[in-house]
Amino acid sequence: MTKTLYLFAFLLFGLNCNAQEIDADLLAIKAKMDAVNTFSAKLQLDLDAPFINMPTKRAEMKYQRGKDLKFSSDDFVILPKRGLDFTLSELFEHPFITVDRGMQTLDGNQVKVLNVIPTGDDSDMALATLFLDTEQQRITASEITTKKNGTYKLKMQYDQASTVLPNYVEVAFAIEKLKIPLNFMGSDTKIDRKTMRNMDTKTGVLKLKISDYQIDLQP
């Protein structure tokens, strides 16, 4: 092998090793979220969709580390199948690599942008773009592209600098990905079917106000 080929192989090996490293800021956020054993909270839900007029709904959610979020309500509430994983449990469930996309201004704040790419076929996630608040070690926004359930965009707000979990979340998603018959959305929900039929892309934004957190953290 010539010196040129040796140099090329060395550089290729070095690039491959660097690509496999997980971003340190993301690992710090993961450690912070891993400290959450359980939590429960109350939700106020509002749906913003051009063809659906649904009144404010209320629900409760409960989380136990290692398990999916659970929601309960006395009324019908519309929730996307994915996109409400505040603790990043789905994100870290399968092996992945990260790619640093540099800094960006989001809502007037400097955030670090990362691509998260699964390395195997087991994950339902195809690609995630995360916007990190590295100073407070938390995620302020994300865009998750799944293999079967479309793409979800999240924006998260926190009421205090030290707060672990958000108190306000907006989830943008494709309505058709919910796979819920519109006739079963409740008698208090009005649907403009003409507008719905004329729209090329049927998207909605779910706005969640979260309160009365009860959080159990590891010591």
PDB file of C-alpha atoms in Angstrom:
ATOM      1  CA  MET A   1       0.000   0.000   0.000  1.00  0.00           C
ATOM      2  CA  THR A   2       1.419   3.405  -0.959  1.00  0.00           C
ATOM      3  CA  LYS A   3       1.891   6.259   1.518  1.00  0.00           C
ATOM      4  CA  THR A   4      -1.054   8.053  -0.098  1.00  0.00           C
ATOM      5  CA  LEU A   5      -3.359   5.078   0.499  1.00  0.00           C
ATOM      6  CA  TYR A   6      -2.104   4.726   4.077  1.00  0.00           C
ATOM      7  CA  LEU A   7      -2.878   8.406   4.684  1.00  0.00           C
ATOM      8  CA  PHE A   8      -6.337   8.059   3.124  1.00  0.00           C
ATOM      9  CA  ALA A   9      -7.131   4.999   5.276  1.00  0.00           C
ATOM     10  CA  PHE A  10      -5.946   6.824   8.401  1.00  0.00           C
ATOM     11  CA  LEU A  11      -8.091   9.870   7.683  1.00  0.00           C
ATOM     12  CA  LEU A  12     -11.125   7.720   6.868  1.00  0.00           C
ATOM     13  CA  PHE A  13     -10.726   5.771  10.100  1.00  0.00           C
ATOM     14  CA  GLY A  14     -10.378   8.999  12.079  1.00  0.00           C
ATOM     15  CA  LEU A  15     -13.502  10.514  10.544  1.00  0.00           C
ATOM     16  CA  ASN A  16     -15.471   7.358  11.225  1.00  0.00           C
ATOM     17  CA  CYS A  17     -14.414   7.325  14.882  1.00  0.00           C
ATOM     18  CA  ASN A  18     -15.363  10.964  15.334  1.00  0.00           C
ATOM     19  CA  ALA A  19     -18.753  10.356  13.720  1.00  0.00           C
ATOM     20  CA  GLN A  20     -19.542   7.680  16.312  1.00  0.00           C
ATOM     21  CA  GLU A  21     -19.005   9.991  19.275  1.00  0.00           C
ATOM     22  CA  ILE A  22     -22.184  11.182  20.983  1.00  0.00           C
ATOM     23  CA  ASP A  23     -22.367  14.923  21.565  1.00  0.00           C
ATOM     24  CA  ALA A  24     -21.352  15.784  25.142  1.00  0.00           C
ATOM     25  CA  ASP A  25     -24.098  18.390  25.607  1.00  0.00           C
ATOM     26  CA  LEU A  26     -26.745  15.857  24.610  1.00  0.00           C
ATOM     27  CA  LEU A  27     -25.293  13.307  27.035  1.00  0.00           C
ATOM     28  CA  ALA A  28     -25.500  15.921  29.807  1.00  0.00           C
ATOM     29  CA  ILE A  29     -29.184  16.460  29.003  1.00  0.00           C
ATOM     30  CA  LYS A  30     -29.724  12.695  28.950  1.00  0.00           C
ATOM     31  CA  ALA A  31     -28.180  12.360  32.408  1.00  0.00           C
ATOM     32  CA  LYS A  32     -30.462  15.117  33.692  1.00  0.00           C
ATOM     33  CA  MET A  33     -33.552  13.428  32.261  1.00  0.00           C
ATOM     34  CA  ASP A  34     -32.449   9.970  33.452  1.00  0.00           C
ATOM     35  CA  ALA A  35     -32.681  11.340  36.995  1.00  0.00           C
ATOM     36  CA  VAL A  36     -36.469  11.590  36.598  1.00  0.00           C
ATOM     37  CA  ASN A  37     -37.929   8.417  38.117  1.00  0.00           C
ATOM     38  CA  THR A  38     -41.597   9.365  37.817  1.00  0.00           C
ATOM     39  CA  PHE A  39     -43.727  12.420  37.291  1.00  0.00           C
ATOM     40  CA  SER A  40     -47.374  13.352  36.961  1.00  0.00           C
ATOM     41  CA  ALA A  41     -49.002  16.587  35.827  1.00  0.00           C
ATOM     42  CA  LYS A  42     -52.241  18.206  34.717  1.00  0.00           C
ATOM     43  CA  LEU A  43     -52.764  19.230  31.091  1.00  0.00           C
ATOM     44  CA  GLN A  44     -54.836  21.855  29.350  1.00  0.00           C
ATOM     45  CA  LEU A  45     -55.083  21.026  25.643  1.00  0.00           C
ATOM     46  CA  ASP A  46     -56.076  23.259  22.751  1.00  0.00           C
ATOM     47  CA  LEU A  47     -56.064  22.142  19.110  1.00  0.00           C
ATOM     48  CA  ASP A  48     -55.296  24.680  16.382  1.00  0.00           C
ATOM     49  CA  ALA A  49     -56.445  23.233  13.026  1.00  0.00           C
ATOM     50  CA  PRO A  50     -58.097  25.087  10.094  1.00  0.00           C
ATOM     51  CA  PHE A  51     -61.017  22.658   9.829  1.00  0.00           C
ATOM     52  CA  ILE A  52     -61.519  21.492  13.428  1.00  0.00           C
ATOM     53  CA  ASN A  53     -63.078  23.609  16.160  1.00  0.00           C
ATOM     54  CA  MET A  54     -62.561  21.716  19.390  1.00  0.00           C
ATOM     55  CA  PRO A  55     -63.071  23.309  22.809  1.00  0.00           C
ATOM     56  CA  THR A  56     -60.350  23.257  25.444  1.00  0.00           C
ATOM     57  CA  LYS A  57     -59.818  19.805  26.920  1.00  0.00           C
ATOM     58  CA  ARG A  58     -58.205  18.722  30.147  1.00  0.00           C
ATOM     59  CA  ALA A  59     -56.290  15.593  30.996  1.00  0.00           C
ATOM     60  CA  GLU A  60     -53.614  14.155  33.235  1.00  0.00           C
ATOM     61  CA  MET A  61     -50.368  12.474  32.323  1.00  0.00           C
ATOM     62  CA  LYS A  62     -48.146  10.084  34.218  1.00  0.00           C
ATOM     63  CA  TYR A  63     -44.619   8.909  33.508  1.00  0.00           C
ATOM     64  CA  GLN A  64     -42.515   6.103  34.921  1.00  0.00           C
ATOM     65  CA  ARG A  65     -38.921   5.746  33.802  1.00  0.00           C
ATOM     66  CA  GLY A  66     -38.550   3.007  31.202  1.00  0.00           C
ATOM     67  CA  LYS A  67     -42.220   3.133  30.223  1.00  0.00           C
ATOM     68  CA  ASP A  68     -44.338   5.212  27.851  1.00  0.00           C
ATOM     69  CA  LEU A  69     -46.204   8.318  28.944  1.00  0.00           C
ATOM     70  CA  LYS A  70     -49.801   7.598  29.947  1.00  0.00           C
ATOM     71  CA  PHE A  71     -52.688  10.020  29.486  1.00  0.00           C
ATOM     72  CA  SER A  72     -56.124   9.949  31.086  1.00  0.00           C
ATOM     73  CA  SER A  73     -59.183  12.181  30.731  1.00  0.00           C
ATOM     74  CA  ASP A  74     -62.916  12.172  31.362  1.00  0.00           C
ATOM     75  CA  ASP A  75     -63.373  13.599  27.864  1.00  0.00           C
ATOM     76  CA  PHE A  76     -62.125  12.757  24.393  1.00  0.00           C
ATOM     77  CA  VAL A  77     -58.739  14.346  23.750  1.00  0.00           C
ATOM     78  CA  ILE A  78     -56.824  14.394  20.482  1.00  0.00           C
ATOM     79  CA  LEU A  79     -53.180  13.366  20.852  1.00  0.00           C
ATOM     80  CA  PRO A  80     -50.571  12.382  18.262  1.00  0.00           C
ATOM     81  CA  LYS A  81     -49.178   8.873  18.661  1.00  0.00           C
ATOM     82  CA  ARG A  82     -45.656  10.223  18.900  1.00  0.00           C
ATOM     83  CA  GLY A  83     -44.137  13.558  19.744  1.00  0.00           C
ATOM     84  CA  LEU A  84     -44.924  13.931  23.464  1.00  0.00           C
ATOM     85  CA  ASP A  85     -41.806  12.252  24.818  1.00  0.00           C
ATOM     86  CA  PHE A  86     -40.533  14.993  27.140  1.00  0.00           C
ATOM     87  CA  THR A  87     -37.975  12.696  28.788  1.00  0.00           C
ATOM     88  CA  LEU A  88     -36.317  11.598  25.511  1.00  0.00           C
ATOM     89  CA  SER A  89     -36.832   7.934  26.374  1.00  0.00           C
ATOM     90  CA  GLU A  90     -37.694   7.033  22.762  1.00  0.00           C
ATOM     91  CA  LEU A  91     -34.729   8.989  21.490  1.00  0.00           C
ATOM     92  CA  PHE A  92     -32.212   7.055  23.593  1.00  0.00           C
ATOM     93  CA  GLU A  93     -33.875   3.650  23.321  1.00  0.00           C
ATOM     94  CA  HIS A  94     -31.759   2.543  20.338  1.00  0.00           C
ATOM     95  CA  PRO A  95     -28.131   3.230  19.301  1.00  0.00           C
ATOM     96  CA  PHE A  96     -27.546   6.446  17.377  1.00  0.00           C
ATOM     97  CA  ILE A  97     -24.919   8.935  16.257  1.00  0.00           C
ATOM     98  CA  THR A  98     -25.024  12.734  16.424  1.00  0.00           C
ATOM     99  CA  VAL A  99     -23.922  15.400  13.962  1.00  0.00           C
ATOM    100  CA  ASP A 100     -23.220  18.928  15.204  1.00  0.00           C
ATOM    101  CA  ARG A 101     -24.862  21.519  12.939  1.00  0.00           C
ATOM    102  CA  GLY A 102     -23.506  24.535  14.807  1.00  0.00           C
ATOM    103  CA  MET A 103     -25.263  27.387  16.577  1.00  0.00           C
ATOM    104  CA  GLN A 104     -28.523  29.037  15.532  1.00  0.00           C
ATOM    105  CA  THR A 105     -30.817  31.762  16.833  1.00  0.00           C
ATOM    106  CA  LEU A 106     -34.222  30.450  17.918  1.00  0.00           C
ATOM    107  CA  ASP A 107     -36.803  32.832  19.410  1.00  0.00           C
ATOM    108  CA  GLY A 108     -34.027  35.303  20.168  1.00  0.00           C
ATOM    109  CA  ASN A 109     -31.807  32.750  21.942  1.00  0.00           C
ATOM    110  CA  GLN A 110     -28.644  31.010  20.796  1.00  0.00           C
ATOM    111  CA  VAL A 111     -29.117  27.251  20.625  1.00  0.00           C
ATOM    112  CA  LYS A 112     -26.977  24.337  19.505  1.00  0.00           C
ATOM    113  CA  VAL A 113     -28.405  22.317  16.615  1.00  0.00           C
ATOM    114  CA  LEU A 114     -27.842  18.554  16.466  1.00  0.00           C
ATOM    115  CA  ASN A 115     -28.931  15.820  14.089  1.00  0.00           C
ATOM    116  CA  VAL A 116     -29.582  12.485  15.786  1.00  0.00           C
ATOM    117  CA  ILE A 117     -29.419   9.514  13.424  1.00  0.00           C
ATOM    118  CA  PRO A 118     -30.262   5.906  14.449  1.00  0.00           C
ATOM    119  CA  THR A 119     -27.616   3.369  13.466  1.00  0.00           C
ATOM    120  CA  GLY A 120     -29.909   0.324  13.293  1.00  0.00           C
ATOM    121  CA  ASP A 121     -33.282  -0.699  11.910  1.00  0.00           C
ATOM    122  CA  ASP A 122     -35.107  -1.153  15.232  1.00  0.00           C
ATOM    123  CA  SER A 123     -35.910   2.507  15.851  1.00  0.00           C
ATOM    124  CA  ASP A 124     -39.107   4.017  14.446  1.00  0.00           C
ATOM    125  CA  MET A 125     -37.252   7.327  14.301  1.00  0.00           C
ATOM    126  CA  ALA A 126     -35.591   8.094  10.974  1.00  0.00           C
ATOM    127  CA  LEU A 127     -34.014  11.435  11.928  1.00  0.00           C
ATOM    128  CA  ALA A 128     -34.236  13.951  14.757  1.00  0.00           C
ATOM    129  CA  THR A 129     -33.094  17.554  14.763  1.00  0.00           C
ATOM    130  CA  LEU A 130     -32.664  18.928  18.286  1.00  0.00           C
ATOM    131  CA  PHE A 131     -32.203  22.505  19.437  1.00  0.00           C
ATOM    132  CA  LEU A 132     -30.270  22.538  22.709  1.00  0.00           C
ATOM    133  CA  ASP A 133     -30.072  25.142  25.433  1.00  0.00           C
ATOM    134  CA  THR A 134     -26.584  24.130  26.522  1.00  0.00           C
ATOM    135  CA  GLU A 135     -26.466  26.547  29.463  1.00  0.00           C
ATOM    136  CA  GLN A 136     -29.573  25.124  31.162  1.00  0.00           C
ATOM    137  CA  GLN A 137     -29.033  21.632  29.704  1.00  0.00           C
ATOM    138  CA  ARG A 138     -32.410  21.105  28.092  1.00  0.00           C
ATOM    139  CA  ILE A 139     -34.076  20.888  24.695  1.00  0.00           C
ATOM    140  CA  THR A 140     -36.068  23.902  23.519  1.00  0.00           C
ATOM    141  CA  ALA A 141     -37.311  22.497  20.199  1.00  0.00           C
ATOM    142  CA  SER A 142     -37.134  19.358  18.099  1.00  0.00           C
ATOM    143  CA  GLU A 143     -38.210  17.967  14.753  1.00  0.00           C
ATOM    144  CA  ILE A 144     -38.713  14.207  14.748  1.00  0.00           C
ATOM    145  CA  THR A 145     -39.173  12.318  11.479  1.00  0.00           C
ATOM    146  CA  THR A 146     -40.523   8.798  12.014  1.00  0.00           C
ATOM    147  CA  LYS A 147     -40.718   5.886   9.607  1.00  0.00           C
ATOM    148  CA  LYS A 148     -44.444   5.244  10.057  1.00  0.00           C
ATOM    149  CA  ASN A 149     -46.057   8.171  11.898  1.00  0.00           C
ATOM    150  CA  GLY A 150     -44.975  11.251   9.967  1.00  0.00           C
ATOM    151  CA  THR A 151     -43.024  14.235  11.247  1.00  0.00           C
ATOM    152  CA  TYR A 152     -43.558  16.075  14.531  1.00  0.00           C
ATOM    153  CA  LYS A 153     -42.239  19.504  15.449  1.00  0.00           C
ATOM    154  CA  LEU A 154     -42.078  20.493  19.107  1.00  0.00           C
ATOM    155  CA  LYS A 155     -41.443  23.789  20.857  1.00  0.00           C
ATOM    156  CA  MET A 156     -40.970  23.779  24.606  1.00  0.00           C
ATOM    157  CA  GLN A 157     -40.996  26.551  27.193  1.00  0.00           C
ATOM    158  CA  TYR A 158     -39.889  26.395  30.823  1.00  0.00           C
ATOM    159  CA  ASP A 159     -41.158  28.586  33.647  1.00  0.00           C
ATOM    160  CA  GLN A 160     -37.832  28.686  35.511  1.00  0.00           C
ATOM    161  CA  ALA A 161     -34.176  28.391  34.610  1.00  0.00           C
ATOM    162  CA  SER A 162     -33.760  25.302  36.803  1.00  0.00           C
ATOM    163  CA  THR A 163     -36.946  23.517  35.701  1.00  0.00           C
ATOM    164  CA  VAL A 164     -36.363  19.999  34.394  1.00  0.00           C
ATOM    165  CA  LEU A 165     -39.619  19.610  32.429  1.00  0.00           C
ATOM    166  CA  PRO A 166     -41.505  22.141  30.243  1.00  0.00           C
ATOM    167  CA  ASN A 167     -44.629  23.965  31.359  1.00  0.00           C
ATOM    168  CA  TYR A 168     -45.774  24.707  27.789  1.00  0.00           C
ATOM    169  CA  VAL A 169     -45.414  22.594  24.640  1.00  0.00           C
ATOM    170  CA  GLU A 170     -46.572  23.049  21.064  1.00  0.00           C
ATOM    171  CA  VAL A 171     -46.704  19.954  18.859  1.00  0.00           C
ATOM    172  CA  ALA A 172     -47.178  20.408  15.106  1.00  0.00           C
ATOM    173  CA  PHE A 173     -48.215  17.229  13.269  1.00  0.00           C
ATOM    174  CA  ALA A 174     -50.181  15.840  10.327  1.00  0.00           C
ATOM    175  CA  ILE A 175     -53.836  15.297  11.313  1.00  0.00           C
ATOM    176  CA  GLU A 176     -54.225  12.287   9.009  1.00  0.00           C
ATOM    177  CA  LYS A 177     -51.457  10.490  10.906  1.00  0.00           C
ATOM    178  CA  LEU A 178     -53.726  10.297  13.957  1.00  0.00           C
ATOM    179  CA  LYS A 179     -55.854   7.629  12.248  1.00  0.00           C
ATOM    180  CA  ILE A 180     -58.900   8.631  14.283  1.00  0.00           C
ATOM    181  CA  PRO A 181     -62.362   8.721  12.652  1.00  0.00           C
ATOM    182  CA  LEU A 182     -63.464  12.352  12.865  1.00  0.00           C
ATOM    183  CA  ASN A 183     -66.994  11.230  13.756  1.00  0.00           C
ATOM    184  CA  PHE A 184     -65.687  10.074  17.137  1.00  0.00           C
ATOM    185  CA  MET A 185     -64.084  13.356  18.214  1.00  0.00           C
ATOM    186  CA  GLY A 186     -67.030  14.310  20.411  1.00  0.00           C
ATOM    187  CA  SER A 187     -70.316  16.129  19.917  1.00  0.00           C
ATOM    188  CA  ASP A 188     -68.760  19.408  21.098  1.00  0.00           C
ATOM    189  CA  THR A 189     -66.255  19.378  18.221  1.00  0.00           C
ATOM    190  CA  LYS A 190     -67.181  21.058  14.934  1.00  0.00           C
ATOM    191  CA  ILE A 191     -65.554  19.911  11.688  1.00  0.00           C
ATOM    192  CA  ASP A 192     -65.508  21.940   8.455  1.00  0.00           C
ATOM    193  CA  ARG A 193     -65.348  19.048   6.014  1.00  0.00           C
ATOM    194  CA  LYS A 194     -65.312  21.300   2.934  1.00  0.00           C
ATOM    195  CA  THR A 195     -62.168  23.065   4.132  1.00  0.00           C
ATOM    196  CA  MET A 196     -60.678  19.720   5.103  1.00  0.00           C
ATOM    197  CA  ARG A 197     -61.215  18.238   1.635  1.00  0.00           C
ATOM    198  CA  ASN A 198     -59.690  21.278  -0.098  1.00  0.00           C
ATOM    199  CA  MET A 199     -56.488  21.257   1.949  1.00  0.00           C
ATOM    200  CA  ASP A 200     -53.453  19.545   0.436  1.00  0.00           C
ATOM    201  CA  THR A 201     -51.754  19.061   3.791  1.00  0.00           C
ATOM    202  CA  LYS A 202     -53.926  18.596   6.850  1.00  0.00           C
ATOM    203  CA  THR A 203     -51.803  19.797   9.745  1.00  0.00           C
ATOM    204  CA  GLY A 204     -52.593  20.796  13.286  1.00  0.00           C
ATOM    205  CA  VAL A 205     -50.872  22.295  16.294  1.00  0.00           C
ATOM    206  CA  LEU A 206     -51.590  20.888  19.732  1.00  0.00           C
ATOM    207  CA  LYS A 207     -50.945  23.402  22.513  1.00  0.00           C
ATOM    208  CA  LEU A 208     -50.366  21.985  25.974  1.00  0.00           C
ATOM    209  CA  LYS A 209     -50.224  23.968  29.198  1.00  0.00           C
ATOM    210  CA  ILE A 210     -48.723  21.769  31.901  1.00  0.00           C
ATOM    211  CA  SER A 211     -49.184  22.409  35.611  1.00  0.00           C
ATOM    212  CA  ASP A 212     -49.069  20.801  39.073  1.00  0.00           C
ATOM    213  CA  TYR A 213     -45.992  18.697  38.379  1.00  0.00           C
ATOM    214  CA  GLN A 214     -45.229  15.996  40.916  1.00  0.00           C
ATOM    215  CA  ILE A 215     -41.667  14.869  40.120  1.00  0.00           C
ATOM    216  CA  ASP A 216     -39.655  12.113  41.793  1.00  0.00           C
ATOM    217  CA  LEU A 217     -35.931  12.557  41.130  1.00  0.00           C
ATOM    218  CA  GLN A 218     -33.073  10.249  41.935  1.00  0.00           C
ATOM    219  CA  PRO A 219     -30.936  11.547  44.836  1.00  0.00           C
TER     220      PRO A 219
END
